[in-house]
Amino acid sequence: MTAQVQAESSAAHGVFVNEQSTKAWEGFTPGAWQHEIDVRGFVLNNFTPYLGDAEFLTGPTDKTLRVWDTLEKKYLSVERKQRVYDIDTDTPAEIDAFPAGYISEDDNVCVGLQTDVPLKRAMMPNGGWRMVETAIREAGKEPNEDIKKIFTEYRKTHNQAVFDIYTPRIRAARSSHIITGLPDAYGRGRIIGDYRRVALYGVDNLIADKERAKDATLSKGFSEHWARYREEHSEQIRALQRLKKMAEKYGFDISGPATNAQEAVQWTYFAYLASVKSQDGAAMSIGRLSGFLDIYFERDLQAGLITETDAQEMIDALVIKLRIVRFLRTIDYDQIFSGDPYWATWSDGGFSADGRALVTKTSFRLLQTLRNLGPAPEPNITIFWDEELPTGYKEFCSAISIETSSIQYESDPQIREQWGDDVAIACCVSPMKIGKQMQFFGARVNAAKALLYAMNGGRDEMTGKQIVNGYEPITGDGPLDFDEVWVKYEEMLDWVIGTYVEALNIIHYSHDKYAYESIEMALHDSDIIRAMGCGIAGLSIVADSLAAIKYAKVTPVRDETGLIVDYITEGSFPAYGNDDDRADDIAATIVHTVMEKIKAIPLYRDAIPTQSVLTITSNVVYGKATGSFPSGHRAGEPFSPGANPENGMDTHGMVASMLSVGKLDYEDALDGISLTNTITPTALGRTKEEQVRNLVGILDAGFIPEED
């Protein structure tokens, strides 16, 4: 192939092989990734699996410690006292809205802040002005009246559009908390840009690729899809241009590919920084970086350009920046999510489709940050676990988990089978093909409260208000009949799920129109998979309550208006979480039933329906809004998190609870199933070695693939 033909072929794919990229890619194994955007291909062609242990790792450098000490003394300590360190009330957030900012003079390894000062929060009013103004006032500041006027009189927001469209039944469900946490006043999140693309290809090549995709539509006639496609691509191109301008403020030209390890880290971080500068999504995950960055580290280490200490310092510096991302949120929002999280989930581990472990030395360096910088919830380090992972890596993961309680684990075989090997977790349990798939985040419905509505004919058990019309309550003073309750529950789920999905379709239509994630989508393929991430809360409560009705004697207790407000349960019944098929099958049936009802409803932009069993943080809020149950769960008490057994109901130990959760069909919950377990280190063994070995054994047992 001549150089001219090769250039034309590359240009046709939007990625150019030229003198600049040839120099940047020197030493890398060539492949199709040079002629089309294919980061996965680059990684699989070039990464070096690491099968050893953690002995090569280094501690923090003096510079790292000085930067971290400055953050602690000048910023983090102040924030802990007053909740919000500072807010810029005059500048609506945008990728290039703020001047360059630094933590200190030592902050030069991986640079870039959301605003111009560490921890200073920015307004993101495109999502909705009400939340912005409330958050500003709660922090003791006054909003800028000129900015308020723009976003209440001249510029329509996502939140305003949503409430213009909402139906009466959505408003009723929202106010009664049978649906909670809908992303109708903030960024939806659950969209992972392929931030690696900026380092591998440079921004100019990415712009050229988006322009090619846009121009490919010129021969097609007008349609709503055609117009939206072209408009969104124009937004993406402008976002990439803003990304270049933002980097220029820090003295970097990111138009071309990164030429060394430090640039690879910096370019990748700039791409992520652009996202958190412009969107306040409920989960702003960073993706899967270790194998990608490790390729650059290995090349520079082999060339003698850096040392292991330098490599660790770069990862430490990147993680420091991820730990100080902040969004302007209200106190109510923090209560829903039990704090101020943003889930910068960094996924690692697992296997490639060709059978190689995707474990590199940088996988170890990432975990080492929890020692060098101390434990922290961000980034949310997530390990794709497989019992065949290298022993040294499994033992190091286990050791760090015991020391810090800062790692979560996912089943790599199940995720890889469904989604492939270049996948990352958005938020806690939601898998996505990086750069090829996004999610319309949908919070979750209160499946437990729906059971109470079913028995009360749509009246709210906490307020007595009639929320759902047209459904007859259970009458009589005798014991509840399982078959009657189940029929009414399914009927009520029709209303609840229909209302829920209607709200999600409205929210994501409005979000695309008024708060589009232009930079995140610029780092995706032009034609992508869209998923609708639905979810349920209160699974264990429903399963146990239905088991009580079926296997024990449950008599309703009514108030003076006939509303069922409590239950008298006599006799024993099986409880979900004890590896008892009687209760576990009920739980699996609930998850399947909800999923089937979601699938029956048309979804915005033909999204793929998925479901999660996840309430890691909002379980407290759900509990406050929900009454008492036949299972013994009392009104106002927190729900158990995710797919966990009900608090105190699992009496057969951790392995039994894992086996119960394992009976939930992953096909019914492709958005993820969460199980949270607490183990004290001393329960794992007397010595550190014994504890590590036993935790590895538990993880292996918990993630054994099902037999065909």
XYZ file of C-alpha atoms in Angstrom:
708
model
C 0.000 0.000 0.000
C 1.476 3.366 -0.963
C 1.774 6.138 1.586
C -0.830 8.180 -0.298
C -3.375 5.354 -0.421
C -2.735 4.555 3.244
C -3.354 8.172 4.213
C -6.579 8.231 2.217
C -7.679 4.972 3.831
C -6.939 6.367 7.270
C -8.717 9.593 6.521
C -11.769 7.616 5.491
C -11.870 6.181 8.991
C -11.199 9.539 10.637
C -7.772 8.593 12.070
C -4.642 9.768 10.289
C -1.300 8.025 10.149
C 1.153 10.907 9.832
C 4.554 11.953 11.055
C 3.171 13.091 14.420
C 1.294 9.886 15.192
C 4.060 7.670 13.824
C 6.487 9.219 16.306
C 4.008 8.973 19.178
C 3.322 5.303 18.402
C 6.955 4.314 17.982
C 7.625 0.952 19.622
C 3.985 -0.123 19.702
C 2.780 -3.236 17.897
C 0.887 -2.018 14.822
C -2.639 -3.041 13.966
C -6.062 -1.924 12.796
C -6.138 0.502 15.750
C -3.876 2.799 13.682
C -6.524 3.267 10.994
C -9.746 3.319 12.991
C -10.624 4.198 16.560
C -10.024 0.946 18.376
C -8.491 1.384 21.826
C -9.319 -2.195 22.735
C -7.290 -3.416 19.770
C -4.380 -1.229 20.836
C -4.469 -2.598 24.380
C -4.713 -6.245 23.357
C -1.878 -5.808 20.854
C 0.439 -4.078 23.299
C -0.240 -4.740 26.982
C 2.115 -6.819 29.120
C 0.343 -9.214 31.525
C 1.937 -9.250 34.967
C 1.896 -12.541 36.845
C 4.060 -11.563 39.792
C 3.445 -10.115 43.236
C 3.549 -6.642 44.797
C 7.236 -6.579 45.705
C 8.149 -4.123 42.925
C 5.895 -1.337 44.261
C 7.186 1.886 45.781
C 5.844 4.254 48.404
C 4.776 7.852 47.872
C 7.349 10.413 46.812
C 8.088 13.493 48.900
C 6.294 15.562 46.272
C 3.166 13.399 46.518
C 3.149 13.741 50.296
C 3.590 17.515 50.119
C 0.665 17.892 47.696
C -1.520 15.643 49.831
C -0.523 17.504 52.987
C -1.417 20.847 51.384
C -4.794 19.483 50.352
C -5.466 18.255 53.857
C -4.413 21.374 55.731
C -5.726 24.098 53.404
C -8.792 22.530 51.838
C -10.092 19.156 53.058
C -9.987 20.094 56.741
C -11.975 23.252 55.998
C -14.519 21.357 53.904
C -15.146 18.849 56.679
C -16.101 21.677 59.030
C -18.493 23.510 56.707
C -19.602 20.816 54.167
C -18.850 23.003 51.108
C -15.435 24.629 50.785
C -16.477 27.302 48.269
C -18.720 27.945 45.260
C -18.226 30.038 42.138
C -21.636 31.729 41.874
C -20.785 33.844 38.846
C -19.590 31.359 36.231
C -21.824 28.665 34.728
C -19.674 25.574 34.347
C -18.225 24.586 31.013
C -15.171 22.681 29.832
C -13.087 25.838 29.350
C -14.955 28.230 31.673
C -12.251 28.557 34.354
C -8.602 29.591 34.362
C -5.954 27.052 35.241
C -5.860 26.011 38.875
C -3.334 24.138 40.994
C -3.162 22.635 44.464
C 0.321 23.989 45.146
C 3.664 24.613 43.468
C 4.363 20.895 43.717
C 1.209 20.087 41.745
C 2.895 19.498 38.385
C 2.732 15.740 37.783
C -0.904 15.562 36.660
C -2.493 19.008 36.494
C -6.035 20.301 36.245
C -8.898 21.257 38.561
C -12.645 21.514 38.008
C -12.469 25.238 38.761
C -9.499 27.470 39.610
C -9.242 26.432 43.283
C -9.269 22.937 44.818
C -12.721 21.881 46.092
C -14.415 25.042 44.796
C -17.685 23.915 43.268
C -19.146 25.173 40.020
C -22.758 25.826 39.020
C -24.204 23.513 36.385
C -27.575 25.182 35.724
C -28.362 23.395 32.445
C -29.766 20.593 34.569
C -32.044 22.885 36.522
C -31.843 26.185 38.352
C -33.798 25.171 41.452
C -31.190 22.692 42.651
C -28.389 25.167 41.937
C -30.020 27.978 43.882
C -30.955 25.716 46.793
C -27.418 24.362 47.035
C -25.922 27.845 46.927
C -28.173 29.096 49.717
C -27.584 25.974 51.821
C -23.876 26.746 51.623
C -24.499 30.236 53.022
C -24.085 32.132 49.771
C -26.363 34.169 47.537
C -26.993 33.321 43.873
C -26.041 35.745 41.127
C -29.351 37.318 40.055
C -28.184 37.840 36.471
C -27.308 34.164 36.131
C -30.638 33.231 37.701
C -32.495 35.382 35.198
C -30.742 33.709 32.267
C -31.656 30.200 33.417
C -35.214 30.986 34.500
C -36.300 33.425 31.792
C -34.097 33.019 28.713
C -32.592 29.542 28.746
C -34.807 26.507 29.375
C -33.295 23.823 31.608
C -33.616 20.049 31.662
C -35.570 20.202 34.927
C -38.091 22.703 33.589
C -38.654 20.613 30.472
C -39.195 17.467 32.531
C -41.858 19.055 34.710
C -43.536 20.596 31.670
C -44.084 17.054 30.374
C -44.653 15.078 33.585
C -48.084 13.526 33.978
C -50.207 13.684 37.147
C -49.495 10.043 37.974
C -45.729 10.621 37.764
C -45.990 13.580 40.110
C -48.064 11.507 42.537
C -45.605 8.587 42.454
C -42.680 10.947 42.897
C -44.188 12.776 45.875
C -45.182 9.547 47.620
C -41.657 8.121 47.144
C -42.752 4.954 45.425
C -40.254 6.237 42.844
C -37.273 8.069 44.326
C -34.019 9.571 43.097
C -35.052 10.252 39.506
C -32.393 12.273 37.647
C -34.808 15.065 36.782
C -32.933 17.898 38.492
C -29.288 16.903 38.010
C -27.043 15.192 35.438
C -27.982 11.594 34.722
C -24.453 10.155 34.715
C -23.766 6.484 33.942
C -21.983 7.564 30.741
C -18.309 6.605 30.524
C -16.396 8.464 27.860
C -13.492 6.518 26.394
C -11.010 8.955 27.884
C -8.113 6.866 26.571
C -8.902 8.029 23.030
C -7.498 11.480 23.647
C -4.109 10.062 24.671
C -3.930 7.472 21.882
C -5.168 9.566 18.985
C -5.095 13.234 19.973
C -8.050 15.578 19.760
C -7.607 16.583 16.119
C -8.012 12.994 14.936
C -11.122 12.615 17.090
C -12.597 15.788 15.605
C -11.845 14.519 12.095
C -13.597 11.242 12.896
C -16.713 13.052 14.134
C -16.735 15.308 11.079
C -16.527 12.246 8.833
C -19.467 10.645 10.630
C -21.511 13.820 10.331
C -20.715 14.248 6.633
C -21.683 10.644 5.946
C -25.321 11.701 6.426
C -25.296 14.349 3.671
C -26.938 12.091 1.107
C -29.827 11.220 3.385
C -33.118 13.106 3.438
C -34.480 14.974 6.425
C -35.845 13.069 9.392
C -35.891 13.739 13.099
C -33.138 11.148 13.584
C -31.040 12.724 10.795
C -31.348 16.195 12.304
C -30.605 15.021 15.833
C -27.586 13.019 14.636
C -26.059 16.005 12.853
C -26.801 18.414 15.677
C -25.337 16.117 18.328
C -22.188 15.604 16.276
C -21.777 19.362 15.978
C -22.071 19.609 19.771
C -19.460 16.878 20.164
C -17.034 18.625 17.829
C -17.408 21.915 19.735
C -16.794 20.064 22.998
C -13.555 18.582 21.635
C -12.461 22.053 20.557
C -13.190 23.336 24.078
C -11.150 20.443 25.474
C -8.134 21.642 23.506
C -8.610 25.182 24.813
C -8.840 23.956 28.397
C -5.592 22.012 28.039
C -3.899 25.064 26.509
C -4.624 26.990 29.718
C -2.386 24.483 31.485
C 0.291 24.772 28.821
C -0.439 21.569 26.899
C -1.198 20.957 23.233
C -3.328 17.817 23.123
C -4.174 18.052 19.438
C -1.913 15.058 18.727
C -1.319 11.718 20.458
C 0.569 11.449 23.749
C 4.269 10.741 23.184
C 5.228 9.371 26.614
C 3.772 8.003 29.844
C 3.309 11.334 31.586
C 1.488 12.756 28.579
C -0.661 9.640 28.378
C -1.743 10.126 31.991
C -2.240 13.866 31.492
C -4.137 13.617 28.195
C -6.439 10.940 29.637
C -7.082 13.003 32.753
C -7.817 16.136 30.716
C -10.507 14.185 28.854
C -12.073 13.054 32.115
C -11.692 16.519 33.641
C -13.657 17.996 30.736
C -16.523 15.672 31.653
C -16.646 16.577 35.340
C -16.278 20.256 34.466
C -19.428 20.161 32.364
C -21.711 17.461 33.854
C -22.803 16.608 37.410
C -23.937 13.074 36.726
C -24.944 10.762 39.544
C -22.023 8.530 38.540
C -19.022 9.874 36.615
C -16.925 6.748 36.198
C -13.490 6.982 34.607
C -13.497 3.581 32.930
C -10.733 1.035 32.495
C -7.314 2.664 32.399
C -4.681 0.400 33.958
C -3.854 -1.797 30.975
C -3.858 1.199 28.643
C -1.584 3.400 30.763
C 0.676 0.473 31.581
C 1.649 0.193 27.912
C 3.133 3.682 28.068
C 4.798 3.010 31.413
C 6.410 -0.181 30.106
C 7.722 1.543 26.998
C 9.249 4.394 29.015
C 10.633 2.055 31.682
C 12.312 -0.095 29.029
C 13.800 3.024 27.431
C 15.129 4.238 30.777
C 13.049 7.424 30.603
C 11.289 6.840 33.936
C 11.718 4.762 37.068
C 9.169 2.724 39.000
C 9.003 5.579 41.490
C 8.057 7.947 38.655
C 5.331 5.588 37.441
C 3.800 5.292 40.910
C 3.990 9.038 41.408
C 1.971 9.598 38.215
C -0.768 7.184 39.319
C -0.793 8.731 42.794
C -1.122 12.206 41.263
C -3.992 11.092 39.034
C -5.818 9.483 41.954
C -5.383 12.629 44.055
C -7.243 14.556 41.362
C -10.020 11.974 41.265
C -10.430 12.234 45.029
C -11.110 15.983 44.961
C -13.817 16.157 42.297
C -16.818 17.972 43.759
C -20.304 18.821 42.513
C -22.734 21.465 43.739
C -25.463 19.400 45.348
C -28.280 20.000 47.820
C -28.567 18.527 51.299
C -31.579 16.499 50.116
C -29.459 15.001 47.333
C -26.750 14.069 49.828
C -29.350 12.342 51.992
C -30.588 10.259 49.047
C -27.045 9.124 48.304
C -25.838 9.028 51.932
C -23.130 11.617 51.471
C -21.551 13.369 48.523
C -20.441 10.561 46.198
C -19.860 10.772 42.490
C -18.544 7.255 41.831
C -15.411 7.814 39.766
C -15.337 4.056 39.299
C -12.035 2.680 37.958
C -12.444 -0.890 36.695
C -9.550 -3.344 36.594
C -8.614 -6.995 36.396
C -10.516 -9.672 34.519
C -9.563 -11.549 31.360
C -9.400 -10.785 27.669
C -11.373 -12.804 25.164
C -8.168 -14.604 24.153
C -7.653 -15.909 27.689
C -4.986 -13.547 29.000
C -5.392 -11.936 32.405
C -5.839 -8.170 31.988
C -3.614 -7.590 35.013
C -0.613 -5.319 34.638
C 1.834 -3.664 36.972
C -0.397 -0.583 36.857
C -3.220 -2.716 38.275
C -0.987 -3.043 41.329
C -0.011 0.641 41.247
C -3.681 1.612 41.417
C -4.228 -0.475 44.542
C -1.010 0.893 46.023
C -2.564 4.379 46.073
C -4.732 3.163 48.954
C -1.556 2.714 50.950
C 0.333 5.731 49.670
C -2.591 8.147 50.107
C -4.720 6.269 52.630
C -8.195 4.721 52.154
C -10.870 6.661 50.271
C -14.189 5.975 48.530
C -13.034 7.678 45.321
C -12.082 6.460 42.865
C -14.401 3.534 43.412
C -11.903 0.760 42.607
C -13.708 -2.215 41.104
C -12.008 -5.532 40.421
C -13.366 -7.948 37.820
C -12.781 -11.161 39.725
C -12.129 -14.597 38.307
C -10.686 -17.497 40.256
C -8.099 -17.924 37.467
C -6.596 -14.462 38.018
C -2.872 -14.494 38.884
C -2.294 -15.540 42.489
C -0.138 -12.532 43.320
C -2.836 -10.130 42.168
C -5.623 -11.945 44.011
C -3.617 -11.917 47.216
C -2.758 -8.227 46.846
C -6.414 -7.337 46.232
C -7.350 -9.323 49.310
C -4.648 -7.686 51.445
C -5.692 -4.174 50.381
C -9.363 -4.984 51.006
C -8.541 -6.098 54.533
C -6.436 -2.997 55.181
C -8.730 -0.378 53.667
C -12.264 -1.702 52.923
C -12.005 0.311 49.692
C -12.426 -2.248 46.908
C -15.529 -3.751 45.328
C -15.649 -6.919 43.263
C -17.636 -7.964 40.188
C -17.991 -11.324 38.431
C -15.735 -11.146 35.387
C -17.045 -14.341 33.699
C -20.636 -13.105 33.728
C -19.770 -9.589 32.627
C -17.387 -10.743 29.912
C -19.942 -13.206 28.532
C -22.576 -10.483 28.198
C -20.562 -7.369 27.394
C -17.085 -8.373 26.224
C -13.618 -7.766 27.637
C -13.289 -3.985 27.183
C -15.970 -3.080 29.658
C -16.122 -0.858 32.713
C -18.531 -0.299 35.569
C -20.577 2.877 35.739
C -21.453 3.712 39.325
C -21.426 0.475 41.335
C -22.573 -2.487 39.287
C -23.568 -1.258 35.808
C -21.340 -2.678 33.025
C -20.769 -0.791 29.765
C -18.771 -1.393 26.621
C -16.308 1.475 26.752
C -16.941 4.076 24.082
C -19.620 1.935 22.480
C -22.464 1.990 24.987
C -24.149 4.507 27.265
C -26.941 4.291 29.790
C -30.052 6.299 30.469
C -29.809 6.189 34.266
C -33.149 5.628 35.963
C -32.785 5.449 39.752
C -35.232 2.758 40.962
C -38.742 1.932 42.046
C -39.708 0.982 45.568
C -40.795 -2.588 44.906
C -41.483 -3.094 48.595
C -43.837 -0.135 48.863
C -45.635 -1.404 45.752
C -46.581 -4.531 47.712
C -48.212 -2.389 50.408
C -50.019 -0.369 47.732
C -51.313 -3.626 46.250
C -52.873 -4.659 49.555
C -54.240 -1.164 50.243
C -55.715 -0.565 46.802
C -53.291 2.231 45.932
C -53.499 4.133 49.234
C -50.226 5.203 50.757
C -49.633 3.394 54.039
C -47.753 6.365 55.530
C -50.129 9.219 54.633
C -53.417 7.497 53.815
C -53.596 9.400 50.508
C -55.043 7.697 47.437
C -52.063 7.644 45.057
C -53.221 5.024 42.559
C -56.824 4.882 41.417
C -58.817 1.955 40.085
C -57.472 -0.834 42.306
C -59.450 -2.618 44.989
C -57.829 -3.245 48.371
C -57.757 -6.538 50.196
C -60.775 -6.707 52.478
C -61.677 -8.757 55.513
C -59.973 -9.412 58.816
C -58.752 -12.950 58.141
C -55.271 -14.121 57.203
C -53.862 -12.987 53.877
C -54.060 -15.398 50.942
C -50.825 -15.675 48.958
C -52.458 -16.133 45.556
C -54.743 -13.127 46.052
C -51.859 -10.956 47.218
C -49.644 -12.001 44.319
C -52.326 -11.197 41.725
C -52.863 -7.768 43.245
C -49.097 -7.197 43.456
C -48.647 -7.960 39.768
C -51.513 -5.603 38.905
C -49.998 -2.826 41.007
C -46.586 -3.425 39.421
C -48.183 -2.772 36.035
C -49.095 0.721 37.218
C -45.843 1.359 39.061
C -43.551 0.135 36.260
C -45.606 1.907 33.620
C -45.379 5.163 35.558
C -41.669 4.660 36.191
C -40.745 4.007 32.563
C -42.937 6.901 31.429
C -40.921 9.169 33.724
C -37.611 7.800 32.441
C -38.573 8.338 28.814
C -39.494 11.948 29.619
C -36.331 12.582 31.614
C -33.952 11.332 28.954
C -35.770 13.045 26.122
C -35.411 16.302 28.052
C -31.816 15.663 29.100
C -30.691 15.046 25.523
C -32.389 18.264 24.494
C -31.246 20.622 27.245
C -28.262 19.068 29.066
C -26.564 16.889 26.463
C -23.244 15.320 27.524
C -21.334 16.546 24.483
C -17.785 15.734 25.590
C -18.630 12.309 26.975
C -20.483 11.395 23.796
C -17.637 12.802 21.690
C -15.538 10.030 23.223
C -17.980 7.356 22.034
C -18.513 5.803 18.633
C -20.991 7.699 16.497
C -23.417 4.779 16.467
C -23.800 3.413 19.967
C -25.779 1.015 22.126
C -28.192 2.730 24.493
C -29.451 0.982 27.617
C -32.228 2.088 29.957
C -30.936 1.422 33.463
C -33.997 0.632 35.545
C -33.817 -0.724 39.064
C -35.713 -1.968 42.092
C -35.356 -1.441 45.829
C -36.626 -3.528 48.712
C -36.288 -6.948 47.113
C -35.547 -8.826 50.344
C -38.511 -7.226 52.127
C -40.946 -8.299 49.408
C -39.489 -11.808 49.221
C -39.666 -12.313 52.982
C -43.143 -10.807 53.245
C -44.528 -12.987 50.484
C -42.827 -15.992 52.070
C -44.483 -15.122 55.379
C -47.883 -14.883 53.698
C -47.342 -18.199 51.915
C -45.787 -20.275 54.689
C -46.988 -18.639 57.928
C -50.208 -16.924 59.041
C -50.330 -13.158 58.386
C -53.267 -11.077 59.614
C -53.530 -7.406 58.621
C -53.976 -4.661 61.229
C -56.093 -1.717 60.076
C -56.571 1.829 61.307
C -59.963 3.479 61.735
C -60.180 4.216 57.982
C -59.565 0.604 56.984
C -55.968 1.247 55.871
C -53.623 -1.672 56.582
C -50.862 -0.207 58.738
C -49.332 -3.327 60.312
C -49.394 -7.119 60.333
C -49.526 -9.920 62.892
C -47.383 -12.810 61.669
C -47.725 -16.165 63.420
C -45.536 -19.173 62.724
C -42.222 -19.565 60.975
C -41.391 -18.875 57.350
C -38.283 -19.173 55.134
C -36.260 -16.002 54.639
C -34.315 -14.953 51.571
C -30.558 -15.109 52.064
C -30.267 -18.543 53.672
C -29.939 -20.673 50.532
C -33.553 -21.783 50.924
C -35.222 -22.220 47.539
C -38.672 -21.449 48.942
C -37.774 -17.824 49.659
C -35.032 -17.431 47.069
C -37.344 -18.502 44.247
C -39.822 -15.817 45.287
C -37.042 -13.220 45.085
C -35.979 -14.444 41.646
C -39.610 -14.371 40.479
C -39.998 -10.749 41.599
C -36.889 -9.673 39.682
C -38.047 -11.565 36.586
C -41.587 -10.186 36.794
C -40.425 -6.584 37.020
C -38.029 -7.069 34.105
C -40.715 -8.583 31.906
C -42.994 -5.623 32.581
C -40.216 -3.173 31.676
C -39.494 -5.044 28.445
C -43.135 -4.701 27.388
C -42.940 -0.889 27.265
C -41.375 1.066 24.341
C -38.242 2.917 25.465
C -36.800 6.257 24.396
C -34.394 5.972 21.441
C -35.014 2.220 21.310
C -32.901 1.674 24.403
C -32.186 -1.834 25.633
C -34.065 -2.416 28.919
C -31.839 -3.456 31.818
C -32.396 -3.705 35.547
C -30.274 -3.427 38.657
C -30.879 -4.687 42.172
C -29.060 -1.844 43.823
C -29.609 0.449 46.797
C -26.168 0.875 48.288
C -26.879 4.395 49.531
C -30.566 5.278 49.067
C -31.833 2.383 51.183
C -32.137 4.754 54.171
C -34.341 7.210 52.277
C -36.539 4.437 50.915
C -37.010 3.048 54.421
C -38.126 6.389 55.849
C -40.925 6.615 53.277
C -42.215 3.070 53.685
C -44.464 1.327 56.203
C -44.404 -1.988 58.053
C -44.444 -5.440 56.424
C -45.531 -9.013 57.141
C -41.831 -9.956 57.343
C -41.442 -7.891 60.506
C -39.713 -4.964 58.828
C -40.903 -1.877 60.692
C -42.079 1.427 59.257
C -39.301 3.943 58.717
C -36.463 1.440 59.080
C -33.735 1.428 56.380
C -33.926 -1.180 53.655
C -31.073 -3.622 53.395
C -28.691 -2.569 50.611
C -28.975 -3.927 47.082
C -29.785 -7.618 46.818
C -28.760 -8.217 50.420
C -30.934 -10.346 52.700
C -33.047 -8.384 55.149
C -31.062 -7.189 58.140
C -30.965 -9.971 60.731
C -32.870 -12.487 58.587
C -29.841 -14.296 57.147
C -28.890 -16.819 59.792
C -26.777 -19.257 57.777
C -23.708 -17.144 57.133
C -22.103 -15.228 54.306
C -21.725 -18.092 51.832
C -25.428 -18.955 52.128
C -26.370 -15.337 51.406
C -24.070 -15.337 48.357
C -25.710 -18.525 47.106
C -29.168 -16.962 47.516
C -28.168 -13.882 45.560
C -26.638 -16.172 42.936
C -30.104 -17.589 42.215
C -31.227 -14.244 40.791
C -31.024 -14.589 37.016
C -28.418 -12.183 35.598
C -30.454 -12.080 32.379
C -33.151 -10.331 34.427
C -30.701 -7.853 35.951
C -28.076 -7.051 33.347
C -27.532 -3.669 34.947
C -26.036 -5.462 37.947
C -26.830 -7.127 41.240
C -25.218 -5.788 44.397
C -24.388 -7.750 47.535
C -22.687 -5.930 50.407
C -20.987 -8.038 53.059
C -19.080 -7.043 56.169
C -16.316 -9.214 57.551
C -14.009 -8.297 60.392
C -10.417 -9.279 59.562
C -10.105 -11.375 62.711
C -12.998 -13.537 61.507
C -10.875 -14.481 58.505
C -7.965 -15.813 60.529
C -5.364 -15.109 63.172
C -2.501 -14.075 60.917
C -2.357 -11.654 58.007
C -1.429 -14.491 55.638
C -4.364 -16.590 56.800
C -6.776 -13.679 56.439
C -5.605 -12.949 52.906
C -5.822 -16.595 51.888
C -9.310 -17.040 53.332
C -10.697 -13.879 51.738
C -9.387 -15.047 48.366
C -11.179 -18.345 48.970
C -14.459 -16.606 49.771
C -14.231 -14.467 46.647
C -13.427 -17.501 44.513
C -16.416 -19.360 45.937
C -18.740 -16.406 45.490
C -17.896 -15.929 41.813
C -17.874 -19.524 40.583
C -19.627 -19.551 37.176
C -22.879 -21.492 36.968
C -22.802 -24.973 35.436
C -24.308 -25.250 31.969
